[in-house]
mmCIF file of C-alpha atoms and ligand atoms in Angstrom:
data_model
loop_
_atom_site.group_PDB
_atom_site.id
_atom_site.type_symbol
_atom_site.label_atom_id
_atom_site.label_comp_id
_atom_site.label_asym_id
_atom_site.label_seq_id
_atom_site.Cartn_x
_atom_site.Cartn_y
_atom_site.Cartn_z
ATOM 1 C CA MET A 1 -0.090 0.156 0.106
ATOM 2 C CA SER A 2 1.194 3.386 -0.813
ATOM 3 C CA LYS A 3 2.188 5.800 1.285
ATOM 4 C CA ILE A 4 2.569 9.940 1.221
ATOM 5 C CA LYS A 5 4.294 12.088 3.888
ATOM 6 C CA ILE A 6 2.016 15.053 4.240
ATOM 7 C CA ALA A 7 2.686 18.097 5.694
ATOM 8 C CA GLU A 8 -0.706 19.382 5.677
ATOM 9 C CA LEU A 9 -4.439 18.304 4.321
ATOM 10 C CA PHE A 10 -6.807 20.787 4.757
ATOM 11 C CA TYR A 11 -9.799 22.519 3.068
ATOM 12 C CA SER A 12 -9.612 26.456 1.903
ATOM 13 C CA ILE A 13 -10.003 29.018 -1.081
ATOM 14 C CA GLN A 14 -8.051 28.459 -3.633
ATOM 15 C CA GLY A 15 -5.816 31.932 -3.568
ATOM 16 C CA GLU A 16 -3.593 31.930 -6.666
ATOM 17 C CA GLY A 17 -3.902 31.459 -10.101
ATOM 18 C CA ARG A 18 -6.591 29.891 -12.214
ATOM 19 C CA TYR A 19 -8.560 28.753 -9.476
ATOM 20 C CA MET A 20 -8.468 31.658 -7.479
ATOM 21 C CA GLY A 21 -11.626 31.570 -5.571
ATOM 22 C CA VAL A 22 -12.427 27.464 -5.968
ATOM 23 C CA PRO A 23 -13.089 25.738 -3.024
ATOM 24 C CA SER A 24 -10.372 23.170 -2.847
ATOM 25 C CA VAL A 25 -8.937 20.238 -0.724
ATOM 26 C CA PHE A 26 -4.965 21.050 -0.427
ATOM 27 C CA LEU A 27 -2.725 17.901 -0.051
ATOM 28 C CA ARG A 28 0.698 19.399 0.916
ATOM 29 C CA THR A 29 3.335 16.740 0.745
ATOM 30 C CA PHE A 30 6.642 16.998 2.261
ATOM 31 C CA GLY A 31 10.062 17.642 0.178
ATOM 32 C CA CYS A 32 11.758 20.097 -2.042
ATOM 33 C CA ASN A 33 14.556 20.179 -4.177
ATOM 34 C CA PHE A 34 14.852 24.130 -3.352
ATOM 35 C CA LYS A 35 15.366 26.028 -0.706
ATOM 36 C CA CYS A 36 14.339 29.920 -1.706
ATOM 37 C CA ALA A 37 15.730 31.697 1.189
ATOM 38 C CA GLY A 38 15.917 34.386 -1.268
ATOM 39 C CA PHE A 39 12.082 35.815 -1.120
ATOM 40 C CA GLY A 40 12.003 39.001 0.539
ATOM 41 C CA MET A 41 16.063 39.635 0.995
ATOM 42 C CA PRO A 42 18.049 42.102 -0.688
ATOM 43 C CA ARG A 43 19.399 40.428 -4.289
ATOM 44 C CA GLY A 44 22.358 38.331 -2.657
ATOM 45 C CA GLU A 45 21.295 37.438 1.041
ATOM 46 C CA LEU A 46 19.320 34.768 1.867
ATOM 47 C CA SER A 47 17.207 34.640 4.789
ATOM 48 C CA MET A 48 17.537 33.378 8.334
ATOM 49 C CA GLU A 49 14.322 33.136 9.512
ATOM 50 C CA ALA A 50 13.383 29.705 8.928
ATOM 51 C CA ALA A 51 16.582 28.182 10.397
ATOM 52 C CA GLY A 52 15.911 30.195 13.545
ATOM 53 C CA ILE A 53 12.446 28.720 13.824
ATOM 54 C CA ALA A 54 14.634 25.043 13.151
ATOM 55 C CA ALA A 55 16.643 25.755 15.763
ATOM 56 C CA THR A 56 14.069 26.659 18.124
ATOM 57 C CA HIS A 57 12.350 23.441 17.144
ATOM 58 C CA SER A 58 15.199 20.967 17.236
ATOM 59 C CA LEU A 59 16.787 22.301 20.396
ATOM 60 C CA ILE A 60 14.736 24.684 22.640
ATOM 61 C CA THR A 61 11.140 23.980 22.672
ATOM 62 C CA PRO A 62 9.861 21.598 19.889
ATOM 63 C CA PHE A 63 6.186 22.843 18.187
ATOM 64 C CA GLN A 64 3.804 20.375 18.519
ATOM 65 C CA LYS A 65 1.948 20.668 15.442
ATOM 66 C CA TYR A 66 1.727 23.100 11.844
ATOM 67 C CA GLU A 67 -0.666 25.599 13.245
ATOM 68 C CA GLU A 68 2.332 26.713 16.077
ATOM 69 C CA LEU A 69 4.613 27.625 13.726
ATOM 70 C CA PRO A 70 5.692 31.136 12.921
ATOM 71 C CA LEU A 71 4.809 32.830 9.753
ATOM 72 C CA VAL A 72 7.913 34.200 7.888
ATOM 73 C CA SER A 73 8.317 37.381 5.985
ATOM 74 C CA THR A 74 11.652 36.248 3.982
ATOM 75 C CA GLY A 75 12.283 32.875 2.289
ATOM 76 C CA CYS A 76 9.934 30.073 1.467
ATOM 77 C CA ASP A 77 6.744 30.547 3.345
ATOM 78 C CA SER A 78 6.168 26.964 3.097
ATOM 79 C CA TYR A 79 9.526 25.801 4.960
ATOM 80 C CA ALA A 80 8.187 23.456 7.136
ATOM 81 C CA SER A 81 7.292 21.104 4.182
ATOM 82 C CA TRP A 82 10.919 20.418 3.341
ATOM 83 C CA MET A 83 13.153 21.520 6.120
ATOM 84 C CA PRO A 84 14.352 18.256 7.816
ATOM 85 C CA GLU A 85 14.442 19.374 11.182
ATOM 86 C CA PHE A 86 10.202 19.484 10.744
ATOM 87 C CA LYS A 87 9.795 16.180 9.247
ATOM 88 C CA ASP A 88 8.252 15.092 12.202
ATOM 89 C CA LEU A 89 5.150 17.173 12.079
ATOM 90 C CA SER A 90 4.130 15.385 8.676
ATOM 91 C CA PRO A 91 2.874 11.633 9.397
ATOM 92 C CA MET A 92 3.546 9.408 6.392
ATOM 93 C CA LEU A 93 -0.421 8.589 5.315
ATOM 94 C CA THR A 94 -1.649 5.532 3.423
ATOM 95 C CA SER A 95 -4.344 6.386 0.673
ATOM 96 C CA GLU A 96 -6.857 5.095 2.634
ATOM 97 C CA ALA A 97 -6.268 7.435 5.975
ATOM 98 C CA ILE A 98 -5.998 10.443 3.198
ATOM 99 C CA ALA A 99 -9.170 9.851 1.593
ATOM 100 C CA ASP A 100 -10.551 9.050 4.751
ATOM 101 C CA ARG A 101 -9.555 12.556 5.676
ATOM 102 C CA ILE A 102 -10.366 14.172 2.633
ATOM 103 C CA MET A 103 -14.052 12.909 3.306
ATOM 104 C CA GLU A 104 -14.117 14.500 6.513
ATOM 105 C CA ILE A 105 -12.838 17.918 5.923
ATOM 106 C CA LEU A 106 -14.967 18.246 2.160
ATOM 107 C CA PRO A 107 -18.583 19.947 3.560
ATOM 108 C CA GLN A 108 -20.950 17.534 1.786
ATOM 109 C CA ASP A 109 -18.742 14.490 2.694
ATOM 110 C CA HIS A 110 -18.300 13.781 -1.263
ATOM 111 C CA TRP A 111 -17.048 15.602 -3.698
ATOM 112 C CA LYS A 112 -18.976 17.848 -5.316
ATOM 113 C CA ASP A 113 -17.510 20.808 -6.964
ATOM 114 C CA GLU A 114 -14.620 21.358 -5.344
ATOM 115 C CA HIS A 115 -11.153 20.991 -7.326
ATOM 116 C CA LEU A 116 -7.761 18.895 -5.511
ATOM 117 C CA VAL A 117 -4.617 21.013 -4.918
ATOM 118 C CA ILE A 118 -1.524 18.881 -4.855
ATOM 119 C CA THR A 119 1.491 20.982 -3.606
ATOM 120 C CA GLY A 120 4.460 21.255 -1.669
ATOM 121 C CA GLY A 121 7.237 21.435 -1.056
ATOM 122 C CA GLU A 122 7.576 19.945 -4.746
ATOM 123 C CA PRO A 123 4.673 17.450 -5.008
ATOM 124 C CA LEU A 124 6.533 15.864 -8.268
ATOM 125 C CA LEU A 125 8.990 14.477 -6.481
ATOM 126 C CA GLY A 126 9.156 11.106 -5.336
ATOM 127 C CA TRP A 127 5.707 10.647 -4.435
ATOM 128 C CA GLN A 128 4.350 10.964 -8.174
ATOM 129 C CA ARG A 129 4.738 6.899 -7.748
ATOM 130 C CA ALA A 130 1.951 6.963 -5.059
ATOM 131 C CA TYR A 131 -0.507 9.382 -6.830
ATOM 132 C CA PRO A 132 -2.396 6.549 -8.737
ATOM 133 C CA GLU A 133 -3.594 4.572 -5.773
ATOM 134 C CA LEU A 134 -4.587 7.429 -4.214
ATOM 135 C CA LEU A 135 -6.597 8.681 -6.728
ATOM 136 C CA ASP A 136 -8.035 5.583 -7.740
ATOM 137 C CA HIS A 137 -9.390 5.103 -4.166
ATOM 138 C CA PRO A 138 -13.034 4.712 -4.570
ATOM 139 C CA LYS A 139 -13.631 7.831 -1.977
ATOM 140 C CA MET A 140 -11.715 9.864 -4.873
ATOM 141 C CA THR A 141 -13.913 9.037 -7.744
ATOM 142 C CA GLY A 142 -16.231 12.215 -8.062
ATOM 143 C CA LEU A 143 -13.022 14.122 -8.053
ATOM 144 C CA LYS A 144 -12.941 16.148 -11.285
ATOM 145 C CA GLU A 145 -10.290 18.719 -11.121
ATOM 146 C CA ILE A 146 -6.345 18.535 -9.995
ATOM 147 C CA THR A 147 -3.782 20.666 -9.795
ATOM 148 C CA PHE A 148 -0.234 20.370 -9.313
ATOM 149 C CA GLU A 149 1.196 23.450 -7.733
ATOM 150 C CA THR A 150 5.135 22.434 -8.783
ATOM 151 C CA ASN A 151 8.395 24.743 -9.305
ATOM 152 C CA GLY A 152 8.815 23.491 -12.992
ATOM 153 C CA THR A 153 11.870 21.531 -12.436
ATOM 154 C CA GLN A 154 10.311 17.489 -12.306
ATOM 155 C CA GLU A 155 9.915 15.488 -15.012
ATOM 156 C CA LEU A 156 7.023 12.921 -15.021
ATOM 157 C CA THR A 157 7.934 9.698 -14.866
ATOM 158 C CA ASP A 158 6.577 7.260 -17.797
ATOM 159 C CA GLU A 159 4.185 5.282 -15.284
ATOM 160 C CA PHE A 160 2.647 8.624 -14.146
ATOM 161 C CA ARG A 161 2.201 10.338 -17.517
ATOM 162 C CA SER A 162 0.511 7.340 -18.426
ATOM 163 C CA TYR A 163 -1.367 7.691 -15.758
ATOM 164 C CA LEU A 164 -2.729 10.678 -16.069
ATOM 165 C CA HIS A 165 -3.313 10.033 -19.654
ATOM 166 C CA ASN A 166 -5.850 7.589 -18.801
ATOM 167 C CA TRP A 167 -7.339 9.542 -15.762
ATOM 168 C CA LYS A 168 -8.350 12.144 -18.129
ATOM 169 C CA LYS A 169 -9.331 10.191 -20.950
ATOM 170 C CA SER A 170 -11.882 8.335 -18.367
ATOM 171 C CA ASN A 171 -13.962 11.101 -17.987
ATOM 172 C CA PRO A 172 -14.470 14.145 -20.431
ATOM 173 C CA GLU A 173 -15.270 16.272 -17.610
ATOM 174 C CA ARG A 174 -11.925 15.914 -15.631
ATOM 175 C CA GLU A 175 -9.412 18.603 -15.762
ATOM 176 C CA ILE A 176 -5.433 18.904 -15.032
ATOM 177 C CA THR A 177 -3.595 21.405 -14.394
ATOM 178 C CA PHE A 178 -0.230 22.338 -13.740
ATOM 179 C CA SER A 179 0.363 25.536 -11.942
ATOM 180 C CA VAL A 180 4.479 26.424 -12.173
ATOM 181 C CA SER A 181 6.113 28.809 -9.749
ATOM 182 C CA ALA A 182 9.387 28.958 -11.716
ATOM 183 C CA LYS A 183 11.952 30.541 -9.684
ATOM 184 C CA LEU A 184 13.694 33.680 -10.447
ATOM 185 C CA PRO A 185 17.239 34.425 -9.106
ATOM 186 C CA CYS A 186 15.105 36.587 -6.339
ATOM 187 C CA SER A 187 14.357 33.265 -4.757
ATOM 188 C CA GLY A 188 18.368 32.749 -4.686
ATOM 189 C CA GLU A 189 17.964 29.605 -6.683
ATOM 190 C CA SER A 190 20.314 29.331 -9.836
ATOM 191 C CA TRP A 191 19.143 30.045 -12.847
ATOM 192 C CA ASP A 192 20.339 26.984 -14.940
ATOM 193 C CA GLU A 193 18.635 24.317 -11.767
ATOM 194 C CA ALA A 194 15.109 26.481 -11.576
ATOM 195 C CA ILE A 195 14.539 27.222 -15.621
ATOM 196 C CA LYS A 196 13.493 24.257 -16.935
ATOM 197 C CA PRO A 197 11.522 25.110 -20.109
ATOM 198 C CA GLN A 198 11.302 21.407 -21.859
ATOM 199 C CA THR A 199 10.061 19.647 -18.266
ATOM 200 C CA VAL A 200 7.476 22.369 -18.595
ATOM 201 C CA CYS A 201 6.540 22.218 -22.027
ATOM 202 C CA GLU A 202 6.126 18.464 -21.675
ATOM 203 C CA TYR A 203 3.468 19.318 -18.991
ATOM 204 C CA GLU A 204 1.392 20.678 -21.307
ATOM 205 C CA TRP A 205 0.999 17.110 -23.004
ATOM 206 C CA PHE A 206 -0.877 15.630 -20.174
ATOM 207 C CA GLY A 207 -3.085 19.141 -19.101
ATOM 208 C CA THR A 208 -3.021 23.178 -18.962
ATOM 209 C CA ALA A 209 -0.188 24.116 -17.943
ATOM 210 C CA TYR A 210 0.824 28.137 -16.995
ATOM 211 C CA LEU A 211 3.610 30.124 -15.433
ATOM 212 C CA LYS A 212 3.411 32.193 -12.329
ATOM 213 C CA PHE A 213 6.265 34.487 -11.208
ATOM 214 C CA VAL A 214 6.598 35.929 -7.512
ATOM 215 C CA ILE A 215 7.237 40.046 -8.243
ATOM 216 C CA ALA A 216 9.061 42.075 -6.004
ATOM 217 C CA THR A 217 11.034 44.709 -8.090
ATOM 218 C CA GLU A 218 11.617 46.025 -11.473
ATOM 219 C CA GLN A 219 14.633 43.412 -11.824
ATOM 220 C CA ASP A 220 12.029 40.382 -10.982
ATOM 221 C CA PHE A 221 10.392 41.338 -13.910
ATOM 222 C CA ALA A 222 13.403 41.782 -16.009
ATOM 223 C CA ASP A 223 14.130 38.372 -15.133
ATOM 224 C CA ALA A 224 10.593 37.035 -15.567
ATOM 225 C CA GLU A 225 10.621 38.567 -19.006
ATOM 226 C CA CYS A 226 13.679 36.303 -20.013
ATOM 227 C CA ALA A 227 12.578 33.148 -18.517
ATOM 228 C CA ILE A 228 9.014 33.848 -20.790
ATOM 229 C CA ALA A 229 11.477 34.282 -23.693
ATOM 230 C CA ALA A 230 13.107 30.911 -23.040
ATOM 231 C CA TYR A 231 9.645 29.167 -22.433
ATOM 232 C CA ARG A 232 7.950 30.436 -25.534
ATOM 233 C CA LYS A 233 10.968 29.453 -27.529
ATOM 234 C CA GLN A 234 10.778 26.060 -26.167
ATOM 235 C CA GLY A 235 7.034 26.179 -27.266
ATOM 236 C CA PHE A 236 5.147 26.715 -24.009
ATOM 237 C CA LYS A 237 1.882 28.029 -25.300
ATOM 238 C CA GLY A 238 -0.102 28.553 -21.796
ATOM 239 C CA HIS A 239 -1.143 31.693 -19.673
ATOM 240 C CA VAL A 240 1.818 33.597 -17.723
ATOM 241 C CA TYR A 241 0.461 35.036 -14.280
ATOM 242 C CA LEU A 242 2.403 37.885 -11.953
ATOM 243 C CA MET A 243 2.037 37.144 -8.590
ATOM 244 C CA PRO A 244 3.290 39.640 -5.897
ATOM 245 C CA VAL A 245 5.895 38.468 -3.046
ATOM 246 C CA GLY A 246 4.221 38.692 0.180
ATOM 247 C CA GLY A 247 3.529 35.620 2.793
ATOM 248 C CA VAL A 248 2.531 38.022 5.250
ATOM 249 C CA GLU A 249 0.086 41.202 4.846
ATOM 250 C CA SER A 250 2.303 44.006 5.379
ATOM 251 C CA VAL A 251 4.428 42.348 2.635
ATOM 252 C CA TYR A 252 1.802 41.545 0.404
ATOM 253 C CA ALA A 253 0.261 45.122 0.957
ATOM 254 C CA MET A 254 3.138 46.917 -0.488
ATOM 255 C CA ASN A 255 3.469 45.520 -4.033
ATOM 256 C CA ASN A 256 0.461 43.695 -4.830
ATOM 257 C CA LYS A 257 -1.220 46.900 -6.891
ATOM 258 C CA ASN A 258 1.756 47.475 -8.535
ATOM 259 C CA VAL A 259 2.191 44.223 -9.734
ATOM 260 C CA ALA A 260 -1.162 44.228 -10.698
ATOM 261 C CA ILE A 261 -0.380 47.306 -12.554
ATOM 262 C CA LEU A 262 2.637 45.527 -14.427
ATOM 263 C CA ALA A 263 0.610 42.894 -15.501
ATOM 264 C CA MET A 264 -2.191 45.053 -17.257
ATOM 265 C CA LYS A 265 0.839 46.718 -18.778
ATOM 266 C CA ASN A 266 2.754 43.908 -19.946
ATOM 267 C CA GLY A 267 -0.607 41.699 -21.198
ATOM 268 C CA LEU A 268 -0.255 39.546 -18.592
ATOM 269 C CA ARG A 269 -2.582 37.502 -15.774
ATOM 270 C CA TYR A 270 -2.320 39.088 -12.492
ATOM 271 C CA SER A 271 -3.033 36.202 -9.504
ATOM 272 C CA ASP A 272 -3.704 37.648 -6.263
ATOM 273 C CA ARG A 273 -2.762 35.994 -2.888
ATOM 274 C CA LEU A 274 -5.950 35.415 -1.290
ATOM 275 C CA GLN A 275 -4.681 33.622 1.562
ATOM 276 C CA VAL A 276 -3.204 36.310 2.449
ATOM 277 C CA PRO A 277 -5.732 39.130 2.790
ATOM 278 C CA LEU A 278 -8.628 36.566 4.001
ATOM 279 C CA PHE A 279 -6.436 34.243 6.237
ATOM 280 C CA LYS A 280 -3.508 36.207 7.125
ATOM 281 C CA ASN A 281 -1.802 33.228 5.418
ATOM 282 C CA GLU A 282 -2.146 30.755 8.314
ATOM 283 C CA TRP A 283 -1.287 27.499 8.184
ATOM 284 C CA GLY A 284 -4.433 25.533 6.966
ATOM 285 C CA THR A 285 -5.508 28.257 4.592
HETATM 286 S S1 SF4 B 1 10.166 25.500 -4.545
HETATM 287 FE FE1 SF4 B 1 8.547 26.064 -3.165
HETATM 288 S S2 SF4 B 1 8.399 25.014 -1.821
HETATM 289 FE FE2 SF4 B 1 10.478 24.330 -2.475
HETATM 290 S S3 SF4 B 1 11.800 26.059 -1.386
HETATM 291 FE FE3 SF4 B 1 11.209 27.379 -3.085
HETATM 292 S S4 SF4 B 1 9.067 28.420 -2.533
HETATM 293 FE FE4 SF4 B 1 9.553 26.745 -1.009
#
């Protein structure tokens, strides 16, 4: 029986991208190939905020659950879904346990119009092998729409490609989306590791893919334009969203309007982060 290490499993409203405003089950897997410690920092500097929280958790007072963890205003705002220091907060759950829990958190005890967001960390790491068993579980039958929120660096395995193809083909109402949050240099990750046009173009064979860039400065937008050109050159056809930086309200409120105007001026889509103004980006939202 397949198991998945689950950092969070909760019901909320999708705050970003194509499905903004849609009631959604969020399955946050544990593990990521990046660290993204550069968000919100002067270029070239990396945040130590999450490292300080990890040291408290490991050496001083362990946090008992996600909801107790402090939010960060710099670096990756999902830090506890990949930093090894927090892996004790993420249980390994069987497909059966995950499906049962989903039924508990759905308001009607079954899938209605809700969509499933498989996020992370980076959800297309090794867990690809475990998703078919979960998605084939009888309690998941009514599910019609899935989004993988990925950083766009992980190729799909042959087995998972074939599974996704058949999942979609078996019901014409089904939709698969890849929300690709490609990491620009402001994340602290290197260009060559983060911008993988060939990989993202291949996602388009199995569903709808779009790009989502986190923007804080003019330099970030210049970097996004270079990245967009690289994806287009490879044949990428999907939409492009600009999204303001800001895991906490004070940072988000500083640049959301500017990013919206930038998107309008350049004929690109604007993605909000509805979870920030609505729920202050608390865990479980
Ligand atoms: S890719 Fe996403 S989850 Fe991974 S470190 Fe970067 S922001 Fe965090």
